[in-house]
Coordinates of C-alpha atoms in Angstrom, one line a residue:
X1 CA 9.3 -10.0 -3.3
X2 CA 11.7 -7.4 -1.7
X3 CA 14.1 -5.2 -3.2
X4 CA 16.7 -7.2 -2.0
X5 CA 19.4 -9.4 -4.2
X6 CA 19.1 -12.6 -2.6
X7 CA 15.3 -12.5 -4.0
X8 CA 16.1 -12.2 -7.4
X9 CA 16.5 -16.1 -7.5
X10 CA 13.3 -16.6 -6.7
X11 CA 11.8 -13.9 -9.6
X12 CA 13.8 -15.8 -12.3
X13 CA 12.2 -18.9 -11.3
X14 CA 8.6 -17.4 -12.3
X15 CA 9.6 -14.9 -14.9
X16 CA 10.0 -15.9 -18.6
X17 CA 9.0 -15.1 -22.0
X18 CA 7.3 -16.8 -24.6
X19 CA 10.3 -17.5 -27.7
X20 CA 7.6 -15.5 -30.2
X21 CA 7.4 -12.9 -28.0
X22 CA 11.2 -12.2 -28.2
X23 CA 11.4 -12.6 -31.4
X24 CA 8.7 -9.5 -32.0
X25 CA 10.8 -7.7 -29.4
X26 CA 14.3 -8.1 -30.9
X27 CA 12.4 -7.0 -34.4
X28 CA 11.2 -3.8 -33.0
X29 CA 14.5 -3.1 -31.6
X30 CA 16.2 -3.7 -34.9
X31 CA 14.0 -1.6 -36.7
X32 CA 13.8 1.3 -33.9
X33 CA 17.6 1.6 -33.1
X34 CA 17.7 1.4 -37.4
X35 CA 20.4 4.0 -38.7
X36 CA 22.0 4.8 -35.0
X37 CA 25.3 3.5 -34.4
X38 CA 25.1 0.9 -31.4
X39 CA 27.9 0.2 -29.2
X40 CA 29.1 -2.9 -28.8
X41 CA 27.4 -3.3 -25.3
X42 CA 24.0 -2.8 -26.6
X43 CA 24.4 -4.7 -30.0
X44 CA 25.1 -7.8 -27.8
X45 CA 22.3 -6.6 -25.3
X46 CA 19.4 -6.4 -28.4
X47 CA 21.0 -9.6 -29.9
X48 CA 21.0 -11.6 -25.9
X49 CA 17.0 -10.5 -25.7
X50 CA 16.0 -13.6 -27.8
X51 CA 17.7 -16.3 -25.6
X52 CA 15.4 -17.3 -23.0
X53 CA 17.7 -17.1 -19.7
X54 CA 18.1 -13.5 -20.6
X55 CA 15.8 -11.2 -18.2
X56 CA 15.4 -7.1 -17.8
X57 CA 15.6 -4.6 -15.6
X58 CA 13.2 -2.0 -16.5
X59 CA 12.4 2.3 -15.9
X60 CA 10.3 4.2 -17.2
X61 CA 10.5 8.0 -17.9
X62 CA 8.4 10.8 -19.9
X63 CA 10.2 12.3 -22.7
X64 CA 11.7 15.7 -21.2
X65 CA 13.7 17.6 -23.6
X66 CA 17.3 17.6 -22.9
X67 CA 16.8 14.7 -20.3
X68 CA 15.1 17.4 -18.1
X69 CA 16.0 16.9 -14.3
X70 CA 19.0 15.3 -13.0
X71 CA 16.5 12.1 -11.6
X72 CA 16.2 10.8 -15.0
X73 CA 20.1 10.1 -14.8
X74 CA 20.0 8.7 -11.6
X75 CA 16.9 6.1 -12.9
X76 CA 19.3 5.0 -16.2
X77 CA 22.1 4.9 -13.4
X78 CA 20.6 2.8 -11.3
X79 CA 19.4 0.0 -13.6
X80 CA 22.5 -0.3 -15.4
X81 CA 24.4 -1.2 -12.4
X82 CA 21.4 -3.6 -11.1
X83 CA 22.1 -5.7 -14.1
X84 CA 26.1 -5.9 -13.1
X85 CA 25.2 -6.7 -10.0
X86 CA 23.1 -9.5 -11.1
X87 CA 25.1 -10.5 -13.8
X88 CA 28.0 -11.4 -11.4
X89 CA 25.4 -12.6 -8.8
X90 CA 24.1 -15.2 -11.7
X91 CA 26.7 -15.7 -14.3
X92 CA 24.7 -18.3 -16.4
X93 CA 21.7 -15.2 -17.0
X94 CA 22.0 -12.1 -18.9
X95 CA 20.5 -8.9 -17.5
X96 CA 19.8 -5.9 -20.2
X97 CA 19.1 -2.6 -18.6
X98 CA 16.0 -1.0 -20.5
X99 CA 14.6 2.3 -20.4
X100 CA 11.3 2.9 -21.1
X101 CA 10.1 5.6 -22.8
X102 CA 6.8 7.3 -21.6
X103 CA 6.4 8.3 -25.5
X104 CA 2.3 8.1 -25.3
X105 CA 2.1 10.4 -22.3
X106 CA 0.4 13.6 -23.5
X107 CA 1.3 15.9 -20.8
X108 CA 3.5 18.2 -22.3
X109 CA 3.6 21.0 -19.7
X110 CA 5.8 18.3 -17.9
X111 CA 8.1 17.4 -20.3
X112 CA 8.5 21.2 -21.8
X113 CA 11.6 22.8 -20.1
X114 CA 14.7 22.5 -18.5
X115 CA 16.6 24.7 -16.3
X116 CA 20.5 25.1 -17.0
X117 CA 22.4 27.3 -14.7
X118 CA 19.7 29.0 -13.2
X119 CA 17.8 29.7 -16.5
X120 CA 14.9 27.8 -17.4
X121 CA 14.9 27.1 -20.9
X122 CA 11.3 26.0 -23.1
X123 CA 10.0 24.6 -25.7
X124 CA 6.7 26.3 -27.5
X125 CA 4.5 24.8 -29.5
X126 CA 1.0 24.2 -30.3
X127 CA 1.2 20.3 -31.2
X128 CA -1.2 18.0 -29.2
X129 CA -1.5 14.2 -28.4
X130 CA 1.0 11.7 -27.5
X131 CA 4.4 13.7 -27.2
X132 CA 6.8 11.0 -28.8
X133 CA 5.0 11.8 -31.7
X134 CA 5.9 15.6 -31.4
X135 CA 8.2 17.0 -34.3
X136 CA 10.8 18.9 -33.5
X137 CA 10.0 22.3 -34.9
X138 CA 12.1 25.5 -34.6
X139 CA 11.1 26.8 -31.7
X140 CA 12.9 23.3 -30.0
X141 CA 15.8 24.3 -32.2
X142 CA 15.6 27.5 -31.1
X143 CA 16.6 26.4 -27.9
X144 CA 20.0 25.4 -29.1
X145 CA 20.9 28.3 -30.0
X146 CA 20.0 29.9 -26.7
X147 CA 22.4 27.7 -24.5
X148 CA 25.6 29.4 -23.2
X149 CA 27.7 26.7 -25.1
X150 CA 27.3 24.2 -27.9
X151 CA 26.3 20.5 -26.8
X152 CA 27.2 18.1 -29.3
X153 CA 25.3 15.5 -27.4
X154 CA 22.0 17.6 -28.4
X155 CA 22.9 19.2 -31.4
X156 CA 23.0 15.6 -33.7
X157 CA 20.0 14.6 -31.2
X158 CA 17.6 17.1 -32.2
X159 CA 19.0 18.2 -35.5
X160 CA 19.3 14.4 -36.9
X161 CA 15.8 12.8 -35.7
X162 CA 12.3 13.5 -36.7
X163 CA 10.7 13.3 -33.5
X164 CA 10.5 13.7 -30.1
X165 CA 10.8 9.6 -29.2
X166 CA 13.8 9.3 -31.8
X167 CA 15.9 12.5 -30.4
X168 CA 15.3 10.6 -27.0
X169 CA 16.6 7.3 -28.1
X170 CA 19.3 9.1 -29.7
X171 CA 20.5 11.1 -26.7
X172 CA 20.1 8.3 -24.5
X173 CA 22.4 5.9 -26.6
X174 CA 24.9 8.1 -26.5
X175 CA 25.1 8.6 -22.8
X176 CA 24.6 4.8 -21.8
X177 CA 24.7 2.6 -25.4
X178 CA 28.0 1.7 -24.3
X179 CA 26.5 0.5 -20.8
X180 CA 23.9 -2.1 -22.9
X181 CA 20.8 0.4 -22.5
X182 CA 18.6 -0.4 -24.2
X183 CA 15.6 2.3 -25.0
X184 CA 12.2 0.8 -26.1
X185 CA 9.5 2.8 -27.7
X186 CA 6.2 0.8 -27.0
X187 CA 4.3 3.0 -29.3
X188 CA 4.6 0.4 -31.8
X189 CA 1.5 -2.0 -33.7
X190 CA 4.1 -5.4 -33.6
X191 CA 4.3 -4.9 -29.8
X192 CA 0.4 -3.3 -29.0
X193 CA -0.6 -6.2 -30.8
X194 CA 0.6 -8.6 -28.2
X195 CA -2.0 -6.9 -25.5
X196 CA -5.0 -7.2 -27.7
X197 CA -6.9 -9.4 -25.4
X198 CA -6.5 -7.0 -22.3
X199 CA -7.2 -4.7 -24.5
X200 CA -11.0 -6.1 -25.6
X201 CA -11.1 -6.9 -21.7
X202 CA -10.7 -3.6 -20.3
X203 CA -12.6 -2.0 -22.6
X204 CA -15.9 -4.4 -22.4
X205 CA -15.8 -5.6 -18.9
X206 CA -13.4 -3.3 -16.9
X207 CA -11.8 -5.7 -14.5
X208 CA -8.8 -3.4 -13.4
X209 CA -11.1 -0.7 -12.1
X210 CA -12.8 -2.6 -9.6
X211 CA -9.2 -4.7 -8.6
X212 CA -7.4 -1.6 -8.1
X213 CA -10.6 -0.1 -6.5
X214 CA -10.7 -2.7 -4.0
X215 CA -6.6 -2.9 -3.3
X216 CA -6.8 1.2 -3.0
X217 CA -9.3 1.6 -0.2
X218 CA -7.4 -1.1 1.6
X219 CA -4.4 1.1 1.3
X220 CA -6.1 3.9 2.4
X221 CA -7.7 1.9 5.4
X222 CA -4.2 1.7 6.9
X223 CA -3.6 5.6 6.2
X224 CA -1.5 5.5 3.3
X225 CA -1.6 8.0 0.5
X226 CA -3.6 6.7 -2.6
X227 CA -1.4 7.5 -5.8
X228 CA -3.4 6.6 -8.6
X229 CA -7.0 6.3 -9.6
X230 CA -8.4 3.7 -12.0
X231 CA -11.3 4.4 -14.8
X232 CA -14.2 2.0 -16.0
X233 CA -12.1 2.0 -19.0
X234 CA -8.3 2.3 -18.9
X235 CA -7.2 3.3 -22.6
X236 CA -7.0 6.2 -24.7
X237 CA -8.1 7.0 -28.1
X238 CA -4.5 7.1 -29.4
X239 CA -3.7 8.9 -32.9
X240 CA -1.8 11.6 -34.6
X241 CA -2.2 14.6 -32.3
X242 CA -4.8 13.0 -30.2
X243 CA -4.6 11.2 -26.7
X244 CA -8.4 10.9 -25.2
X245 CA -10.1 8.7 -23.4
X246 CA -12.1 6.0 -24.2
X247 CA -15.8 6.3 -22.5
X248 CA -19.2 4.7 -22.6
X249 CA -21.5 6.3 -23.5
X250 CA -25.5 5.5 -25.0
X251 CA -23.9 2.1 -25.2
X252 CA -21.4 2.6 -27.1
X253 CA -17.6 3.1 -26.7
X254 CA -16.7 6.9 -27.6
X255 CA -13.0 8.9 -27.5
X256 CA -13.6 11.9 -25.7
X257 CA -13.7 15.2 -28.0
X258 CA -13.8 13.2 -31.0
X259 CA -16.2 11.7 -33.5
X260 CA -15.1 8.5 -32.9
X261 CA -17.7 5.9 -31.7
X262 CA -17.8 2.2 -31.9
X263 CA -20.2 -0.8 -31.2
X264 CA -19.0 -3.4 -29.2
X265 CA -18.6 -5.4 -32.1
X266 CA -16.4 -2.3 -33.7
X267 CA -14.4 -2.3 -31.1
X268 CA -13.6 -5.6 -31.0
X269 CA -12.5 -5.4 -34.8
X270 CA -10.8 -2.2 -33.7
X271 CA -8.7 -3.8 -31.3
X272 CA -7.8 -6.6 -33.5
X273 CA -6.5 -4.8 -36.6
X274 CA -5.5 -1.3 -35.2
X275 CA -4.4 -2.3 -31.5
X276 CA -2.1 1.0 -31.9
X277 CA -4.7 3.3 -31.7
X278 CA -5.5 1.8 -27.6
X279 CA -2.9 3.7 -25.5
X280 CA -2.9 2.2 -21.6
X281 CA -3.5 5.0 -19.0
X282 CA -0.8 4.9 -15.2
X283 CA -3.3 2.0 -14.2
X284 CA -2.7 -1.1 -17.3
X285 CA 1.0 0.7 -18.5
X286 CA 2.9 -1.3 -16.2
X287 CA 0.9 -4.6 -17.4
X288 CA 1.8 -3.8 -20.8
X289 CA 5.2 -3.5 -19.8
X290 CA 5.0 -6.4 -18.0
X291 CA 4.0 -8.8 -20.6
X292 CA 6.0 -7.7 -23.8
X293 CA 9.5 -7.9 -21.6
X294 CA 11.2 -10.8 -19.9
X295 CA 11.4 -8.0 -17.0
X296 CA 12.3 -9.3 -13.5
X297 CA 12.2 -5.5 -11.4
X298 CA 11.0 -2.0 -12.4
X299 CA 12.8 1.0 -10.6
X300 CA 11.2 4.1 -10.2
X301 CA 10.6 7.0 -7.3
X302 CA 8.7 7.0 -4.0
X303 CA 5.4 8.1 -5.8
X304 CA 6.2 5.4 -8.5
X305 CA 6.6 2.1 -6.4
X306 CA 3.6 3.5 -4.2
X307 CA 1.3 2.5 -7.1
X308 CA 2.6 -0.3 -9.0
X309 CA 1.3 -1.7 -5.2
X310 CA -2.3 -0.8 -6.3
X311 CA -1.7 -2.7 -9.2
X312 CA -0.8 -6.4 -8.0
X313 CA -4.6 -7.7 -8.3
X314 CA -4.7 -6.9 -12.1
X315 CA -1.4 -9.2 -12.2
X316 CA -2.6 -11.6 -10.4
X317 CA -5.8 -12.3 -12.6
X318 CA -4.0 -11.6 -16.1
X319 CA -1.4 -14.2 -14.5
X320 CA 1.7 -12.5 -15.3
X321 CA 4.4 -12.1 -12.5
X322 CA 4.6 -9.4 -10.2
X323 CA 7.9 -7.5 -10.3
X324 CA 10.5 -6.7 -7.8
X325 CA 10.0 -3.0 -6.9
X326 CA 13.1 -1.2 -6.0
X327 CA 13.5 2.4 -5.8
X328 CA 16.4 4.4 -7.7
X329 CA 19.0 6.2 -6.5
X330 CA 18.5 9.9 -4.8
X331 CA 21.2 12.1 -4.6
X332 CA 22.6 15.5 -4.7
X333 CA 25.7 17.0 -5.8
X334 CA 27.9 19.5 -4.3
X335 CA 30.9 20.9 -5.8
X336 CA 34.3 22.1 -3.9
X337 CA 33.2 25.2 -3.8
X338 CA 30.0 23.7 -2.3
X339 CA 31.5 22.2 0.9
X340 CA 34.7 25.0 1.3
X341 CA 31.5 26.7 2.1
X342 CA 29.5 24.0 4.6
X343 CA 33.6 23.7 6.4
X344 CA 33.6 27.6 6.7
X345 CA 30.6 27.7 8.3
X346 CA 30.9 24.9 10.4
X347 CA 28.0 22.6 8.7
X348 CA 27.9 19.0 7.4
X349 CA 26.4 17.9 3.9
X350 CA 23.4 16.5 6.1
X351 CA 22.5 20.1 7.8
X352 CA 21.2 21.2 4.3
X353 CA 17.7 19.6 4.4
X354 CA 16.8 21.4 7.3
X355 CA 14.6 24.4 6.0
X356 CA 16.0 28.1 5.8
X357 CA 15.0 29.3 9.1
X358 CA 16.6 26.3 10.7
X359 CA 19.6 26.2 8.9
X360 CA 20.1 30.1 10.2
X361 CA 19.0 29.2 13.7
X362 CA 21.5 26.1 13.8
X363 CA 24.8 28.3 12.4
X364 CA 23.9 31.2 14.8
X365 CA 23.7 28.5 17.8
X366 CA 27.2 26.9 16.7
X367 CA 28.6 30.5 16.0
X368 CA 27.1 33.0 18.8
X369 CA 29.5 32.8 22.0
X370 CA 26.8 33.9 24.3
X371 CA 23.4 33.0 22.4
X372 CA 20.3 35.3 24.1
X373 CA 17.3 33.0 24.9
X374 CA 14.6 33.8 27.5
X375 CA 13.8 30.0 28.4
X376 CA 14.0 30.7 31.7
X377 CA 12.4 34.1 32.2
X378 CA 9.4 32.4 30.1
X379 CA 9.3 29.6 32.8
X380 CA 9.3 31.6 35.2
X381 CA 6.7 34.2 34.3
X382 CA 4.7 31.2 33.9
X383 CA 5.4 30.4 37.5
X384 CA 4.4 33.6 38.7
X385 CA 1.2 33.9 37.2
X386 CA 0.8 30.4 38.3
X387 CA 1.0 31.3 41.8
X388 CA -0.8 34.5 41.5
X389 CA -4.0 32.6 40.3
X390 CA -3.6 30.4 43.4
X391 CA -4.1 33.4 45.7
X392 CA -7.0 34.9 43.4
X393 CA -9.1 31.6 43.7
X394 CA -9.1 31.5 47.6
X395 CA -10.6 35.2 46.8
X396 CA -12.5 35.5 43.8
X397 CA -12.5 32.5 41.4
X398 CA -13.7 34.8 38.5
X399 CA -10.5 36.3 38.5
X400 CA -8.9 33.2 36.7
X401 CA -9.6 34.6 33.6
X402 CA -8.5 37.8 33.9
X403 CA -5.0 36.3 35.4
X404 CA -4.8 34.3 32.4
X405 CA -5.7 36.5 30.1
X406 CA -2.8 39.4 31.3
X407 CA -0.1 36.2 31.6
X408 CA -1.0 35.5 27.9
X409 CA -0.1 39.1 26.8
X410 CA 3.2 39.1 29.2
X411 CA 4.1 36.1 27.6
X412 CA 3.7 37.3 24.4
X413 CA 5.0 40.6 25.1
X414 CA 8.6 38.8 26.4
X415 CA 8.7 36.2 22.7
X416 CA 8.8 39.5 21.0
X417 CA 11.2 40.7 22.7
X418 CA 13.2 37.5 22.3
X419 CA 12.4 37.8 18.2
X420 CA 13.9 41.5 18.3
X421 CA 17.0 39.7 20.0
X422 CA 17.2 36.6 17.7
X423 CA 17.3 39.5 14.6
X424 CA 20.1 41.6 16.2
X425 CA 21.8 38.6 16.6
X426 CA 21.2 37.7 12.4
X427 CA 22.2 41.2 12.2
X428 CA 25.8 40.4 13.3
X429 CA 26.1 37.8 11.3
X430 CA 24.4 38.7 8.4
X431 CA 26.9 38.3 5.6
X432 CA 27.1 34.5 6.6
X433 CA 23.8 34.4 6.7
X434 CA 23.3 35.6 3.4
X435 CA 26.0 32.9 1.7
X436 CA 24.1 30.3 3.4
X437 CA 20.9 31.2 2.5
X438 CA 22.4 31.4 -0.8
X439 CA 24.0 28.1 -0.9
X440 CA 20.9 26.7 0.6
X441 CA 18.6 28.3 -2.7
X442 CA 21.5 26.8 -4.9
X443 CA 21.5 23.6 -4.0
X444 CA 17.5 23.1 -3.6
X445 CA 16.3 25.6 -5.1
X446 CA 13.2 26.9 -5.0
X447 CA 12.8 24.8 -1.7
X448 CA 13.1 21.5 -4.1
X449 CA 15.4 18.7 -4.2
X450 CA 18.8 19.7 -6.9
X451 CA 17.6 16.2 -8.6
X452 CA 14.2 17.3 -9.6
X453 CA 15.5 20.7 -11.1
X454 CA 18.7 21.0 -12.2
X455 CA 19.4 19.5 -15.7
X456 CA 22.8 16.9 -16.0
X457 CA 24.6 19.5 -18.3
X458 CA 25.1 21.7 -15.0
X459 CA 27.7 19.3 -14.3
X460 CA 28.5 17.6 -17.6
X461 CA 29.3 20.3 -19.6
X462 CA 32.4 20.8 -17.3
X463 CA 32.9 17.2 -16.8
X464 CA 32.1 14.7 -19.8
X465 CA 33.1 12.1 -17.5
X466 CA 30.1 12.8 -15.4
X467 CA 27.7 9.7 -16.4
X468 CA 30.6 7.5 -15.3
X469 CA 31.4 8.7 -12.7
X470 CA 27.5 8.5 -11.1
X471 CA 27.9 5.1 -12.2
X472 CA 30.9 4.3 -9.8
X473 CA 29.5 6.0 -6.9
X474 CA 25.8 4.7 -6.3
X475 CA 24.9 1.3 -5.0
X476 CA 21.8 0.5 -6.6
X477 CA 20.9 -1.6 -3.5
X478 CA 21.8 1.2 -0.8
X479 CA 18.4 2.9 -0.7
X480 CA 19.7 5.9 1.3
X481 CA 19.9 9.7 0.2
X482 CA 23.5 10.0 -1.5
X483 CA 26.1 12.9 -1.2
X484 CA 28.5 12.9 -4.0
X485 CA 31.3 15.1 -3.7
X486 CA 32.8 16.6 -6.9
X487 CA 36.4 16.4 -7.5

């Protein structure tokens, strides 16, 4: 279906959940959110999960410490007011907001630093496996102390919790508890348990790869990037400070660099009393997701959406619905400062994703009374060589390349010259050019969106009003870039 509202209708009608299954669900959520204090929003929201005409919205992140870049706000943003918007569209539903924690992931180098101000803060350490699992030793503490100013918001997280996964939940209730999120740790038996028979599927006759296979090439037929790639098996060995893959190998089913290896019947007894130890890879995660939540859309980035699309022949055959794709919000931020800057020098808020070198070149052009360009001496050296070959041929037609070669030099000789002109020119302006190449490397630096580098406490620290105020300003149907202005 599209990512439009008026489709939602037709998701509800297909989407439900089995009464059993809710009642696991709401029993893991009691027991996870056990000795945090719940707002009142997502008390109700934990409690509304076990009536059937209650339905999700669903993201999914990895565990960055300290939230990591601003897009994991915009994500939480963006379902949260996705469910108001459906909850006034449908007024006899309920619509919980969930965020889904990528706590099995094992690629730490992703989730191990922030940057804060220009300094990149992060976290050493030498655990391994599934990163929700991670304690949070001193070096993570370590980082606390570090920051230019105390953030109570982190301090309780990471000084009250014993792992990674809990500090999350714990950081993320208190920025959006009182919006309903709710955060769900699918590392859990109770919940693994209910995918035991795709489990035993994948792992003896390995369905998805040759599904997502098929949908992939078609994708790439049409010449569209291919995002993900399936495996004959797609599960990992899951365990305390180990995430490897399951393989087959001298018939049997082995985890990678360990000294685990099973019989088919093994496994099957494997799955059925330890279905915690199977972790689903990119390619059977959103299936999981999919059939332990009432979930009606999943939001997520460009790269994201682009293969959950690979994935809609595995839904089909396991029979369980297809969600509503949407993408989440994209923004960036600029502060007052920010645009005194873009009205001094006579840019919009748009101009900025232009690279460097055009951003210069489109100032100078705006700002240079009598702007030096040799368009027309280029065209008509071209011209002249043009005719000059004309007179050779009814001579000496070898000559043609001799002509062309000495117009080639000339030519290159004069867009030198108009390079030397373009950098006197820079030269006149170069302490503008210099604050807009610096405002430029501020607000995407390193040449990358703000959004994927800059952590929220650039702006929250100054403004605990911050979250809210993301809230009120994106539309989570309005796919375009955002601009928000800082007051």
């Amino acid at each position: 279906l599209k990512p439009d509202i008026d489709q939602f209708e037709k998701q509800i009608a297909i989407k439900g959940l089995a009464k059993e299954k809710r009642e696991i669900l709401h029993e893991v959520l009691i027991q996870q959110y056990e000795g945090l204090e719940k707002a009142k929003a997502l008390s109700a929201n934990i409690q509304l999960l076990i009536k059937e005409n209650t339905y999700t919205i669903t993201t999914g992140h990895q565990l960055n410490i300290f939230s990591g870049p601003l897009y994991f706000i915009y994500k939480i943003v963006t379902v949260i007011n996705i469910c108001q918007k459906l909850q006034d569209r449908f007024p006899d539903c309920h619509f919980v907001p969930i965020y889904w924690m990528a706590s099995e992931d094992h690629d730490f180098e992703e989730i191990n630093h922030f940057h804060l101000w220009g300094k990149k803060y992060q976290w050493e350490t030498s655990q391994s496996g599934a990163v929700g699992r991670f304690k949070l030793d001193s070096s993570l503490q370590s980082i606390l102390s570090d920051l230019p100013e105390k953030v109570a918001l982190f301090e309780e997280a990471y000084g009250k919790s014993s792992n990674l996964a809990e500090a999350t939940r714990h950081f993320s209730n208190q920025l959006f508890g009182n919006k309903g999120l709710v955060v769900l740790d699918a590392d859990c038996p109770q919940l693994k348990s209910l995918f035991k028979e795709i489990i035993q599927d994948d792992l003896l006759n390995h369905r998805a790869n040759d599904m997502v296979e098929s949908t992939s090439t078609k994708i790439s037929d049409q010449g569209y990037k291919v995002q993900v790639y399936p495996r004959s098996i797609n599960f990992f060995y899951l365990d305390n400070g180990t995430r490897e893959r399951w393989i087959r190998e001298d018939g049997k089913l082995k985890a990678r660099n360990t000294d685990v290896s099973l019989t088919e019947e093994e496994a099957i007894d494997w799955v059925n009393k330890h279905p915690e130890k199977f972790s689903p890879n990119v390619i059977l995660r959103p299936l999981y997701q999919e059939l332990i939540l009432p979930n009606l859309a999943y939001i997520g980035g460009s790269a994201e959406v682009a293969y959950w699309l690979q994935l809609k022949k595995v839904f089909d055959h396991y029979k369980i619905p297809f969600p509503i794709l949407l993408p989440r919000n994209f923004a960036l931020i600029l502060n007052k400062g920010n645009v005194k800057k873009l009205e001094k020098f006579d840019l919009k808020a748009k101009d900025l994703f232009l690279e460097k070198q055009g951003l210069k070149n489109l100032y100078l052009k705006r700002h240079l009374d009598n702007p030096i360009e040799l368009e027309q001496e280029i065209k008509g050296l071209n011209e002249i060589f043009d005719s000059v070959k004309e007179k050779a041929a009814t001579v000496d037609k070898s000559l043609e390349g001799f002509i062309g070669a000495e117009a080639q030099r000339s030519l290159k000789s004069l867009e030198n010259i108009q390079k030397r002109l373009h950098k006197a020119e820079e030269q006149s302006h170069e302490i503008s050019l210099k604050q807009i190449e610096g405002l430029k490397e501020k607000l995407f630096p390193q040449g990358r969106l703000q959004e994927r580098w800059d952590n929220f406490l650039n702006f929250y620290i100054n403004n605990p009003e911050f979250i809210q105020d993301v809230i009120n300003c994106l539309d989570p149907f309005d796919f375009r870039f955002h601009i928000l202005i800082e007051d």
